[in-house]
mmCIF file of C-alpha atoms in Angstrom:
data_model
loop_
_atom_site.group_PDB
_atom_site.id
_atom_site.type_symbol
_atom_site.label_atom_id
_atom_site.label_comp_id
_atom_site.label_asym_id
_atom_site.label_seq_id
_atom_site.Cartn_x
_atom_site.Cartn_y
_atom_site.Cartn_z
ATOM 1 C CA UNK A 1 0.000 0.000 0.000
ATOM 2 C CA UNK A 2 1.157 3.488 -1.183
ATOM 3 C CA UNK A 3 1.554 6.468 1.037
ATOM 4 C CA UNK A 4 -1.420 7.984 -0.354
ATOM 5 C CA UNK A 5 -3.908 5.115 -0.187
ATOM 6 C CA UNK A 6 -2.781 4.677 3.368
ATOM 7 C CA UNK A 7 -3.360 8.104 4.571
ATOM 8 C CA UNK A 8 -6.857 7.412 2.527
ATOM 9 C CA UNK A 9 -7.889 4.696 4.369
ATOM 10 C CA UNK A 10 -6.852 6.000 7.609
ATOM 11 C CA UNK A 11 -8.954 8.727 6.911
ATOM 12 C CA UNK A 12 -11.736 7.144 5.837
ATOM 13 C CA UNK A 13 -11.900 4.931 9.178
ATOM 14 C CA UNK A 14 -11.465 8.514 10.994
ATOM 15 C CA UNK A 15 -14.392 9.999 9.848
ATOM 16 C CA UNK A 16 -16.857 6.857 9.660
ATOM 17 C CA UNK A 17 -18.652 5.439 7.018
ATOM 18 C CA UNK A 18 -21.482 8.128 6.620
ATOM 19 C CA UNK A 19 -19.472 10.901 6.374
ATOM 20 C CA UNK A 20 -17.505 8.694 4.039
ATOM 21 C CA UNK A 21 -20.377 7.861 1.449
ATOM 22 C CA UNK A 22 -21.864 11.023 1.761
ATOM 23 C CA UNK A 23 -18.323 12.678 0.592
ATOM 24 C CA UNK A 24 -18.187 9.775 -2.380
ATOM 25 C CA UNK A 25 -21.688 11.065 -3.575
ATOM 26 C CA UNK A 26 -21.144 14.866 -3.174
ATOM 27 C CA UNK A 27 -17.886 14.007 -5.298
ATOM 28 C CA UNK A 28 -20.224 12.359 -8.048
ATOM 29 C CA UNK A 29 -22.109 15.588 -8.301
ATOM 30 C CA UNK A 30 -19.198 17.742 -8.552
ATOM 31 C CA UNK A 31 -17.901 15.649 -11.252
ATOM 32 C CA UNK A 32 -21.118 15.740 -12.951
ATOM 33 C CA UNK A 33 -21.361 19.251 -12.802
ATOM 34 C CA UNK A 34 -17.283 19.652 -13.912
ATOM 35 C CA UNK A 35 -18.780 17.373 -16.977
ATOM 36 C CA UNK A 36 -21.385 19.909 -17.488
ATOM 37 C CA UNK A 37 -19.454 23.382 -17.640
ATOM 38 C CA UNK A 38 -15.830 22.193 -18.353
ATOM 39 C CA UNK A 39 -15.574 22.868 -22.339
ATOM 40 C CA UNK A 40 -18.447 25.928 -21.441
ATOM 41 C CA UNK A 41 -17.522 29.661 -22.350
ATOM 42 C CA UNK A 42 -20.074 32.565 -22.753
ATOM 43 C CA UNK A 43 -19.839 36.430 -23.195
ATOM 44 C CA UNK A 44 -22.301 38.596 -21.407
ATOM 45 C CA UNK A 45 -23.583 42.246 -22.218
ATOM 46 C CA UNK A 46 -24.491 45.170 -20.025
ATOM 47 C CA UNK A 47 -26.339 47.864 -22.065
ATOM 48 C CA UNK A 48 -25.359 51.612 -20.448
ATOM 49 C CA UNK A 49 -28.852 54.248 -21.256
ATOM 50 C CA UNK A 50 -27.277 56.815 -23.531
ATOM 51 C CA UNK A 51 -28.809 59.903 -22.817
ATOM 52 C CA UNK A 52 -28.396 63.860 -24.517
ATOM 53 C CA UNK A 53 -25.435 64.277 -26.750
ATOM 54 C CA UNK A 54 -24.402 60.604 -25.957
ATOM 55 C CA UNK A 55 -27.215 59.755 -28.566
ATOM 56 C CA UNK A 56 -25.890 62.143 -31.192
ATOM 57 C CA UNK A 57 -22.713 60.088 -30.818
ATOM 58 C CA UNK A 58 -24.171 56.743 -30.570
ATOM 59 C CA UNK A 59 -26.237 56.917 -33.732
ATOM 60 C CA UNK A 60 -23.441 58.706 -35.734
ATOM 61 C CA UNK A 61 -20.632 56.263 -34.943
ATOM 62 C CA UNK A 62 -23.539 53.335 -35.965
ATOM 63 C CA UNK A 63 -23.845 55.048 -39.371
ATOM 64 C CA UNK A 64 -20.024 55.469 -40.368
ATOM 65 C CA UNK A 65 -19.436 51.788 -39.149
ATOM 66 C CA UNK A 66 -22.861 50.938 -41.120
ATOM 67 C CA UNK A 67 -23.499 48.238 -37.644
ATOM 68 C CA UNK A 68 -27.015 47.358 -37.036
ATOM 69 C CA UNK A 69 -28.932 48.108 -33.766
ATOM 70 C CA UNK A 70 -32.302 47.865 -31.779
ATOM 71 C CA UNK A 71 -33.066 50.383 -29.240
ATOM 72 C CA UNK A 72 -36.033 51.459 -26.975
ATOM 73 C CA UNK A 73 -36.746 54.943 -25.767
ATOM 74 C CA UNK A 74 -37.623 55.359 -22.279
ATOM 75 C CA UNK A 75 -40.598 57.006 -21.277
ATOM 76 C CA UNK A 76 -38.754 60.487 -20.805
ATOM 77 C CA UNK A 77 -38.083 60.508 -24.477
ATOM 78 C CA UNK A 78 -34.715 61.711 -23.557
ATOM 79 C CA UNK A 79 -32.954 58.311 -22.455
ATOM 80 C CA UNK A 80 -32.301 55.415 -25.290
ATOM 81 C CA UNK A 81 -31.159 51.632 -24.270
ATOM 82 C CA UNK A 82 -29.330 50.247 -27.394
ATOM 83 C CA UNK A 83 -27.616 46.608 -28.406
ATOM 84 C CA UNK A 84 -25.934 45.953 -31.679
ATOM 85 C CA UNK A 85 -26.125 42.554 -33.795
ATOM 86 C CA UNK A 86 -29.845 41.844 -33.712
ATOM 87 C CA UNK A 87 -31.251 39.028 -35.416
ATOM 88 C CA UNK A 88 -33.634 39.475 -38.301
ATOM 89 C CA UNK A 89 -36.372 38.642 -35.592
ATOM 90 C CA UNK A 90 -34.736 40.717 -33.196
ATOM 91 C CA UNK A 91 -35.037 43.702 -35.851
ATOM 92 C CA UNK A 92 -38.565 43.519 -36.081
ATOM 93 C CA UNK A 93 -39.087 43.555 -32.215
ATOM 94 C CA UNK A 94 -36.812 45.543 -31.349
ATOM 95 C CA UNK A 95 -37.633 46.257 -27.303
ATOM 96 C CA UNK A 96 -37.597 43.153 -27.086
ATOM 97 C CA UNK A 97 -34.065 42.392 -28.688
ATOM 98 C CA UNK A 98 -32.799 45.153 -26.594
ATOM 99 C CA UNK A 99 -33.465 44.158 -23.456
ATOM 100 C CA UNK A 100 -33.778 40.524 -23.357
ATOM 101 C CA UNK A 101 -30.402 38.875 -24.762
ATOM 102 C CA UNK A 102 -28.577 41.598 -22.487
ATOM 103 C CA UNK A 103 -30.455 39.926 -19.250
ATOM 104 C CA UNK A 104 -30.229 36.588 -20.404
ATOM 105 C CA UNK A 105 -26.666 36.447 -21.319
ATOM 106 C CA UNK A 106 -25.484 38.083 -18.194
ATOM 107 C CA UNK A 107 -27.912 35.237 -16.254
ATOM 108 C CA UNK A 108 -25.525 32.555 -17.891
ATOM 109 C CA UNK A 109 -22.069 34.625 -17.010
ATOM 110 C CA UNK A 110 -23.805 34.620 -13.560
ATOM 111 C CA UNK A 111 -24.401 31.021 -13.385
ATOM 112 C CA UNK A 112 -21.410 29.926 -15.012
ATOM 113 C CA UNK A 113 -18.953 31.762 -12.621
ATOM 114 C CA UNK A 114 -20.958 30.060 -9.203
ATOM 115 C CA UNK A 115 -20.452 26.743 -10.994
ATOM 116 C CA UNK A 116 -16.937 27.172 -11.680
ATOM 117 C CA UNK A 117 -15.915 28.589 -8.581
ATOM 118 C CA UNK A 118 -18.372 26.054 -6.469
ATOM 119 C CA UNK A 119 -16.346 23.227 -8.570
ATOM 120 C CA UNK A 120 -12.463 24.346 -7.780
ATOM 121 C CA UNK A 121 -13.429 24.724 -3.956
ATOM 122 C CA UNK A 122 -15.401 21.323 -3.218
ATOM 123 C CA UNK A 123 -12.710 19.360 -5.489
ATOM 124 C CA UNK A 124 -9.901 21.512 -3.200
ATOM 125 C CA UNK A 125 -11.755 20.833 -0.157
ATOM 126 C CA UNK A 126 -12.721 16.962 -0.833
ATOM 127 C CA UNK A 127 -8.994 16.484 -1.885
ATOM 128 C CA UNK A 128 -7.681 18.580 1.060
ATOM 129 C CA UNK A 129 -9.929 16.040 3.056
ATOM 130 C CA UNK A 130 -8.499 13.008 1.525
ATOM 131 C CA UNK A 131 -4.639 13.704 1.875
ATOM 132 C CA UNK A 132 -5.561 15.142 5.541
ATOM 133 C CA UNK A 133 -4.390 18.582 4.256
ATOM 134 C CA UNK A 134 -6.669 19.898 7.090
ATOM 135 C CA UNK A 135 -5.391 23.213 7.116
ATOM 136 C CA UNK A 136 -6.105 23.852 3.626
ATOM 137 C CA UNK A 137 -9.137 22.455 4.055
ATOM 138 C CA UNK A 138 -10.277 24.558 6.899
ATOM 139 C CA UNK A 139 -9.443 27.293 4.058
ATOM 140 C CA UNK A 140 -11.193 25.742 1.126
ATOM 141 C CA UNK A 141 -14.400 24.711 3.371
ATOM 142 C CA UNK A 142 -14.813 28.351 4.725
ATOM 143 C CA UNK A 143 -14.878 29.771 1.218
ATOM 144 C CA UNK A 144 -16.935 27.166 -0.011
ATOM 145 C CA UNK A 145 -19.366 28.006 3.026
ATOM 146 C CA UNK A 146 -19.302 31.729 2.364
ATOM 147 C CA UNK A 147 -20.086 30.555 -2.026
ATOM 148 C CA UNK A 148 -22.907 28.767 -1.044
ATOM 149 C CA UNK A 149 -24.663 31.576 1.371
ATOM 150 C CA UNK A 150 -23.878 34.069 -1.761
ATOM 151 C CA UNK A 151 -25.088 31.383 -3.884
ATOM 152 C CA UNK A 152 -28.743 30.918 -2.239
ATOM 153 C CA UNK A 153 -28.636 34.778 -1.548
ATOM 154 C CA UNK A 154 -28.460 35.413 -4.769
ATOM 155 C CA UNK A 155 -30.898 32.806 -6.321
ATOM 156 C CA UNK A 156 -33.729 34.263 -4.340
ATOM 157 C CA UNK A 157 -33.236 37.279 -5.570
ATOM 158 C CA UNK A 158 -33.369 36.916 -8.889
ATOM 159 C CA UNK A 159 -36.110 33.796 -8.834
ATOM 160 C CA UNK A 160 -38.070 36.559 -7.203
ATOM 161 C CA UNK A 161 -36.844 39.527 -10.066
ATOM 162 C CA UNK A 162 -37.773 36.481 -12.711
ATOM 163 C CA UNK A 163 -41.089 36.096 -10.672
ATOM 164 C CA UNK A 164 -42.661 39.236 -11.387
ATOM 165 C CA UNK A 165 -40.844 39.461 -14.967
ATOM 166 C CA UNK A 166 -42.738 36.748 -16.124
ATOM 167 C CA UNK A 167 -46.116 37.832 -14.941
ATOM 168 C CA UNK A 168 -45.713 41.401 -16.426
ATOM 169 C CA UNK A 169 -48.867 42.315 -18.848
ATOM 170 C CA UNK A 170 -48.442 41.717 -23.152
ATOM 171 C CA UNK A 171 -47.439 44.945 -23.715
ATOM 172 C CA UNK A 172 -44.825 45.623 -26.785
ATOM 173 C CA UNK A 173 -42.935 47.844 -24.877
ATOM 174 C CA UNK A 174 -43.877 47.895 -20.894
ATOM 175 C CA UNK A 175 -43.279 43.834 -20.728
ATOM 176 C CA UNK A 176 -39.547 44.339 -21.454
ATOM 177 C CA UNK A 177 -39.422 47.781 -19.340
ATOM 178 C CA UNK A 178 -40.827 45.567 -16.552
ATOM 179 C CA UNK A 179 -38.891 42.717 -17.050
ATOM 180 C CA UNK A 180 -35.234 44.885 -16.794
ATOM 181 C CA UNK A 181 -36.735 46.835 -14.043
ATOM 182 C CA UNK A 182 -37.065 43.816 -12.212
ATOM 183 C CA UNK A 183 -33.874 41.628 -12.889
ATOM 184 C CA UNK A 184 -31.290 44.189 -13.919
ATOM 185 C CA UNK A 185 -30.925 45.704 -10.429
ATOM 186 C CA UNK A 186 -30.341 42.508 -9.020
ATOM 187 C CA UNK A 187 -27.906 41.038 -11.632
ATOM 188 C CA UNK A 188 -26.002 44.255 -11.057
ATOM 189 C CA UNK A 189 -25.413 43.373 -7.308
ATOM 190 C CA UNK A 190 -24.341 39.872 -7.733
ATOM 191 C CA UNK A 191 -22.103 40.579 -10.426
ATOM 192 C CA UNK A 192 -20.449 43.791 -9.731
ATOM 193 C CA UNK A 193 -20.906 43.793 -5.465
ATOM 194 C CA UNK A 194 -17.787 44.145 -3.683
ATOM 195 C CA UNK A 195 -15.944 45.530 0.038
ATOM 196 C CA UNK A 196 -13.336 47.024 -1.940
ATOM 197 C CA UNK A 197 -12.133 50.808 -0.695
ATOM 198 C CA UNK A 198 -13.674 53.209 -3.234
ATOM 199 C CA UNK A 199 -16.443 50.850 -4.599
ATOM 200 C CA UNK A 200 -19.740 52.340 -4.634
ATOM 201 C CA UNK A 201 -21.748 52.518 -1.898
ATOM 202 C CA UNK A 202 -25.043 50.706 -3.826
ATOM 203 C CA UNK A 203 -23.164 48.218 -5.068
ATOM 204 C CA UNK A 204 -21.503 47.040 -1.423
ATOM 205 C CA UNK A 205 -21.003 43.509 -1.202
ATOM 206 C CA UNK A 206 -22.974 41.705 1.712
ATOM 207 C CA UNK A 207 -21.157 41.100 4.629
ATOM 208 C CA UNK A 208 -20.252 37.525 4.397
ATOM 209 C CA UNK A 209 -21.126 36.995 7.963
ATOM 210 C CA UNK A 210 -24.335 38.280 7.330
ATOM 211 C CA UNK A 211 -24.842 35.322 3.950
ATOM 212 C CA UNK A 212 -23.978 32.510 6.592
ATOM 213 C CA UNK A 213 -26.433 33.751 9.220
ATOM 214 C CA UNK A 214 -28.897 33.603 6.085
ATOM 215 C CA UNK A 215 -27.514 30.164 4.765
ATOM 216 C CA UNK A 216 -28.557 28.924 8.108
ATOM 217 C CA UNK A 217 -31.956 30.194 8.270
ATOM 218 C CA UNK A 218 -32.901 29.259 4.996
ATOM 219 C CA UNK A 219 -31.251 25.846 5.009
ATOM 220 C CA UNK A 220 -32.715 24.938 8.383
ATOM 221 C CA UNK A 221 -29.048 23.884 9.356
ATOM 222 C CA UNK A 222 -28.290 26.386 12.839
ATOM 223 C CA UNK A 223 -24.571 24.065 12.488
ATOM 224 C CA UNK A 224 -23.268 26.922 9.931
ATOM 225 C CA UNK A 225 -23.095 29.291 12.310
ATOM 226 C CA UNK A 226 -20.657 27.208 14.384
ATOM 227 C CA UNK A 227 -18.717 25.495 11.594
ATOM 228 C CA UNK A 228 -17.838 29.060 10.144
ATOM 229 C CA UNK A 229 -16.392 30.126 13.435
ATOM 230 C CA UNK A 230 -14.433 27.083 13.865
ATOM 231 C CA UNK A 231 -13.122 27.336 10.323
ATOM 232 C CA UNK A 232 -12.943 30.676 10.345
ATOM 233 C CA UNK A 233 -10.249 30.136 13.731
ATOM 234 C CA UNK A 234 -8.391 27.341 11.712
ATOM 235 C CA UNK A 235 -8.225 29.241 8.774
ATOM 236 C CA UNK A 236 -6.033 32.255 10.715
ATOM 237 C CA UNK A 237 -3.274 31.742 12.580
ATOM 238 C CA UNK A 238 -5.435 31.312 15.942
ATOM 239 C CA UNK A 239 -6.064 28.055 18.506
ATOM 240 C CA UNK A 240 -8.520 26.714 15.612
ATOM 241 C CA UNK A 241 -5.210 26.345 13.596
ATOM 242 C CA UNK A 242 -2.943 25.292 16.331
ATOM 243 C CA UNK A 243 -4.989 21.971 17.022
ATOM 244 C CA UNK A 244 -5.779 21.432 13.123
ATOM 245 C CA UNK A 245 -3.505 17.961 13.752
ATOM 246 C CA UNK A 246 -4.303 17.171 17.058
ATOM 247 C CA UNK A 247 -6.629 14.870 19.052
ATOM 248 C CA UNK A 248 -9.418 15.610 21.544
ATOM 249 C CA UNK A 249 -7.925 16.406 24.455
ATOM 250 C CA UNK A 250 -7.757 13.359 27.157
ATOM 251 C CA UNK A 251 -8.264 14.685 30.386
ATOM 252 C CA UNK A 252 -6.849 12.290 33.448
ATOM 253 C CA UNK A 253 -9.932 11.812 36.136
ATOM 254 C CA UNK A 254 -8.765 14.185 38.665
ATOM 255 C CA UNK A 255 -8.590 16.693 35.898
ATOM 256 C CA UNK A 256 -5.160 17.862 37.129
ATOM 257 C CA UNK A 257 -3.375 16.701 33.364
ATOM 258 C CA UNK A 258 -5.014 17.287 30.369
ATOM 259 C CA UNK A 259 -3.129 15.624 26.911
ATOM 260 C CA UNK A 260 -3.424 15.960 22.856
ATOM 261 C CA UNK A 261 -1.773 14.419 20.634
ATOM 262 C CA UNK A 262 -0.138 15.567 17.167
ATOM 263 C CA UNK A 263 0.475 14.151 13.879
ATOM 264 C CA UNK A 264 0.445 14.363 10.663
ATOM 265 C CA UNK A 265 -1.522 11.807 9.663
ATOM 266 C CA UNK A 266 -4.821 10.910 11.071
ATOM 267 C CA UNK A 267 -4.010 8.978 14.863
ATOM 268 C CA UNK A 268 -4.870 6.122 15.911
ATOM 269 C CA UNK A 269 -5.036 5.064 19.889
ATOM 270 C CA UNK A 270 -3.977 1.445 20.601
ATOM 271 C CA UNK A 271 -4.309 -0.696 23.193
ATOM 272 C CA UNK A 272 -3.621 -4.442 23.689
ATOM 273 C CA UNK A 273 -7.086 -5.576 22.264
ATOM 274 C CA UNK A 274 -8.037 -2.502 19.691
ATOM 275 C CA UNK A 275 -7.269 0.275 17.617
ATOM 276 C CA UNK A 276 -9.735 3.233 17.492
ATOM 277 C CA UNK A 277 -9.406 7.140 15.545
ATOM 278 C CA UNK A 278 -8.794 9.835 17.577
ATOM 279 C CA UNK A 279 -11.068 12.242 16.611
ATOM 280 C CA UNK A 280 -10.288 15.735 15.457
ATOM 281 C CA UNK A 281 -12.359 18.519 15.429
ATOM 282 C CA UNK A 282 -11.376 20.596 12.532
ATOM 283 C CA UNK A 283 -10.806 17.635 10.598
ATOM 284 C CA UNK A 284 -14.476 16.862 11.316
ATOM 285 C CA UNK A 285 -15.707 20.379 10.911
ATOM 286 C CA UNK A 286 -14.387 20.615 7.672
ATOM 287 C CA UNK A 287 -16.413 17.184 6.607
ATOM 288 C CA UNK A 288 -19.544 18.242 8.056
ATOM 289 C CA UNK A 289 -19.282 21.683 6.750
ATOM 290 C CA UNK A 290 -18.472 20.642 3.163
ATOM 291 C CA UNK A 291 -21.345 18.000 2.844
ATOM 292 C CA UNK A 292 -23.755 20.318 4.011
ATOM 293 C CA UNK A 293 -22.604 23.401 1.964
ATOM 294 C CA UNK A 294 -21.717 21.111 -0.790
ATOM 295 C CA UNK A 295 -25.546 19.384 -0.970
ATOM 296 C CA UNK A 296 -26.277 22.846 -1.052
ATOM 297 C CA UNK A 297 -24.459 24.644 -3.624
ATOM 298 C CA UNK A 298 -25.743 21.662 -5.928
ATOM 299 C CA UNK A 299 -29.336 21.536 -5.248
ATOM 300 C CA UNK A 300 -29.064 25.783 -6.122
ATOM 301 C CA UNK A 301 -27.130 25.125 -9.199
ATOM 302 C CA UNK A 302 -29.485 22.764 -10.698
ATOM 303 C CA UNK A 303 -32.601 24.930 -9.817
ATOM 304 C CA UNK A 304 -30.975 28.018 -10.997
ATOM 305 C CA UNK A 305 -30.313 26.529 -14.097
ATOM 306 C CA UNK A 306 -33.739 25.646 -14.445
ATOM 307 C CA UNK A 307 -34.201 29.675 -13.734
ATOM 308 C CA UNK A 308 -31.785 30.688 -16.454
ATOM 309 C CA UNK A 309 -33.315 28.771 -18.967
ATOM 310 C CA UNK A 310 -36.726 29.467 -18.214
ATOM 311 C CA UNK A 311 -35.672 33.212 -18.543
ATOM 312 C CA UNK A 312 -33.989 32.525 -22.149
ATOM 313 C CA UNK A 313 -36.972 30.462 -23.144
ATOM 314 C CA UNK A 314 -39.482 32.517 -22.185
ATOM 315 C CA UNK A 315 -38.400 35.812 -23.909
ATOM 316 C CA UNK A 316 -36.903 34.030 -26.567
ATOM 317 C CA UNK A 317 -33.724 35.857 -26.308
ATOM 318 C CA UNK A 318 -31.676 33.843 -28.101
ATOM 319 C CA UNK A 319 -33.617 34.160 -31.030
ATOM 320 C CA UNK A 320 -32.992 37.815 -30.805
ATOM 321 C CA UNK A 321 -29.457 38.535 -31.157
ATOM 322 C CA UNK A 322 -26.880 37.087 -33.699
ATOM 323 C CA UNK A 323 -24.482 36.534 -30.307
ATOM 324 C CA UNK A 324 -23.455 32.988 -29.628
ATOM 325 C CA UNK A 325 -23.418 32.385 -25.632
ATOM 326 C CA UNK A 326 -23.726 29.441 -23.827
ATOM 327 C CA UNK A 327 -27.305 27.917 -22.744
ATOM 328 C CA UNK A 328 -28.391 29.784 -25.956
ATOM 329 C CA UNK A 329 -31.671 27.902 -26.343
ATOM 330 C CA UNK A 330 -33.899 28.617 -28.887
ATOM 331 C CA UNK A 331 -37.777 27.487 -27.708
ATOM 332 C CA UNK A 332 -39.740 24.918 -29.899
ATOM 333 C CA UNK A 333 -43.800 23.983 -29.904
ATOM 334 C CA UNK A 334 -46.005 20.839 -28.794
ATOM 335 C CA UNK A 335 -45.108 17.781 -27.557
ATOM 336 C CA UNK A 336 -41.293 17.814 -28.716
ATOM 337 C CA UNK A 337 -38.417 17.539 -25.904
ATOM 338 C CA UNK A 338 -37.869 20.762 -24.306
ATOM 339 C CA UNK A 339 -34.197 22.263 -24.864
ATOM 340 C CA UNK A 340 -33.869 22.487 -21.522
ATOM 341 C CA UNK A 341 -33.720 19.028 -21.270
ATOM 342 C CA UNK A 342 -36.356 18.454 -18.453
ATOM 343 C CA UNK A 343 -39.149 17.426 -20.316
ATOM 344 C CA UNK A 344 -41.402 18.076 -23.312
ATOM 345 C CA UNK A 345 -41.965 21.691 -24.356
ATOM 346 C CA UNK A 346 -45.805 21.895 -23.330
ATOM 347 C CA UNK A 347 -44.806 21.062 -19.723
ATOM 348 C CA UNK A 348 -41.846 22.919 -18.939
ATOM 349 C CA UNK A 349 -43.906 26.423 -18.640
ATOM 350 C CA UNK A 350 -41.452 28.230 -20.498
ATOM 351 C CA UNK A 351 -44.361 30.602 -21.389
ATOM 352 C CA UNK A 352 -45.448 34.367 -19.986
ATOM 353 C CA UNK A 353 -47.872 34.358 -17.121
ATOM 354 C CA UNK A 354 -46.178 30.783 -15.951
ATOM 355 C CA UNK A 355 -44.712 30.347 -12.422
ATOM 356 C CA UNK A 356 -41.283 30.720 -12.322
ATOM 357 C CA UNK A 357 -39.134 28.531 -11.208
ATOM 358 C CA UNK A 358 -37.907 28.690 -7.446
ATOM 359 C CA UNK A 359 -34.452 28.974 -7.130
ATOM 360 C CA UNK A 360 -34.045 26.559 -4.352
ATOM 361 C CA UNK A 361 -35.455 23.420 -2.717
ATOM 362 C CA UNK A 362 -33.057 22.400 -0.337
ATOM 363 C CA UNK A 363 -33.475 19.161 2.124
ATOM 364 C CA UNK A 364 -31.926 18.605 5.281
ATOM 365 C CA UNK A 365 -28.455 19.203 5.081
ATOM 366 C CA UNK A 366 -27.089 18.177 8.680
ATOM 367 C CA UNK A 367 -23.821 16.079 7.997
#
């Protein structure tokens, strides 16, 4: 037996054979969703209202380079929201064309970048877990922990955006006003928020402490709360950290010695008739904390999904723009298998006035 396999199988007797099959099967999922997104690339679009001479400018610049474009007028008569490349279909509905495929594509950029980051820290984390790299792992699990609070956070917000999108009235022009009213505002935040100095003060990032506090509400789960802390203590150089490779601490019965011990490879206490793991907690934090976050961040990938192509299907937006993008589905009629891939056209809903989709329907997650 190699070095590796060793330290596998010690570790796998150290955490017990539930946590051990439930980390096999959230490593299925990540590999189904690597399978998924791997080859994937997209482009996204964010449309800036022109407004006064900015017009002038636009419209003389889309002359000399002879480009095509669909715009809408706002209601002021003094504000104009213009894309280029339009389809032919696009040209002849052309608020339409110039709202939706900018929404829809920066939907998939939003997806895509949760998926891929949600990928690289569960992989990190499960193979931190595996080599007993518990240090990095105390690392890897926080972040993913913080990704999947951001991750619901921002799901809800835009199944809700989608929610009243997709009710708005058949009006030419006020659907798509209504529908970018809605979602823009929203796909803003998540993609532009950040707690850097200087960043603008609508566009602050949520406190991350605050996304766990709402990770654990939502999911049921109170356990965040205390994994973050402990992995939040391992992952700086405080007492977390300090006893990331030790044992629970023995204490002698008159409580007058207490002792850990320290290795670098899961321990084992022996005595003349067995052998039995000595626990550790961050070891053990950093399973329970990545199953549960883990379960998570998949069961919001796949139903967000399901919201991002509901959105494309719906308004058609694909259909609208001579852009390729990824998840650029094109919607169909009758009985014939949905693009989306979950079912036949007529009962996916991908249709105005439909519910939309909810953006999460998570299960128990305790590890």
């Amino acid at each position: 037996m190699d070095k590796r396999s060793g330290i596998t199988e010690a570790v796998a007797k150290g955490l017990g054979e539930a946590r051990t099959q439930k980390l096999n099967a959230l490593a299925r999922h990540v590999q189904e969703l690597q399978i998924l997104t791997a080859e994937a690339g997209t482009v996204d679009l964010l449309s800036v209202p022109r407004t006064g001479r900015d017009i002038t400018r636009w419209k003389s610049l889309a002359a000399q380079g002879g480009e095509d474009w669909v715009y809408v007028t706002y209601a002021d008569k003094n504000t104009v929201l213009a894309l280029d490349e339009p389809s032919e279909i696009g040209m002849r509905n052309q608020a339409a064309a110039a709202i939706y495929p900018e929404l829809h594509t920066r939907m998939v950029s939003w997806w895509l970048v949760h998926a891929w980051r949600s990928i690289d820290l569960l992989e990190d984390t499960l193979d931190n877990i595996w080599r007993w790299r518990i240090s990095s792992g105390a690392v890897t699990a926080r972040a993913a922990v913080e990704e999947a609070g951001a991750l619901v956070d921002e799901a809800q917000k835009l199944a809700k955006a989608w929610s009243i999108g997709k009710a708005a009235p058949a009006e030419e022009l006020k659907r798509p006003k209504t529908v970018r009213d809605a979602l823009a505002p929203a796909l803003l935040h998540a993609s532009m928020g950040s707690r850097l100095t200087g960043s603008h003060a609508k566009l602050q990032a949520t406190n991350v402490l605050t996304l766990v506090k709402k990770l654990s509400k939502t999911s049921g789960n109170p356990r965040f709360i205390e994994w973050y802390d402990w992995l939040s203590d391992a992952a700086h150089p405080a007492f977390g950290a300090r006893i990331a490779y030790s044992s629970l601490p023995l204490v002698h019965d008159s409580g007058a010695v207490t002792v850990r011990y320290y290795a670098r490879a899961p321990l084992l206490l022996q005595s003349d008739t067995q052998q039995k793991t000595m626990e550790s907690t961050i070891a053990l934090t950093v399973a329970d904390s990545i199953i549960a976050a883990g379960q998570i961040i998949v069961d919001v990938l796949n139903h967000s999904l399901a919201l991002v192509d509901d959105v494309g299907l719906t308004t058609g937006a694909a259909t609208l723009t001579r852009r390729n993008y990824w998840r650029n589905l094109s919607p169909v009629r009758g009985s014939r298998a949905c693009p989306c891939g979950r079912g036949k056209w007529s009962q996916c809903g991908h249709r105005w006035g439909e519910p939309a989709p909810k953006a999460i329907s998570l299960e128990d997650t305790s590890a």
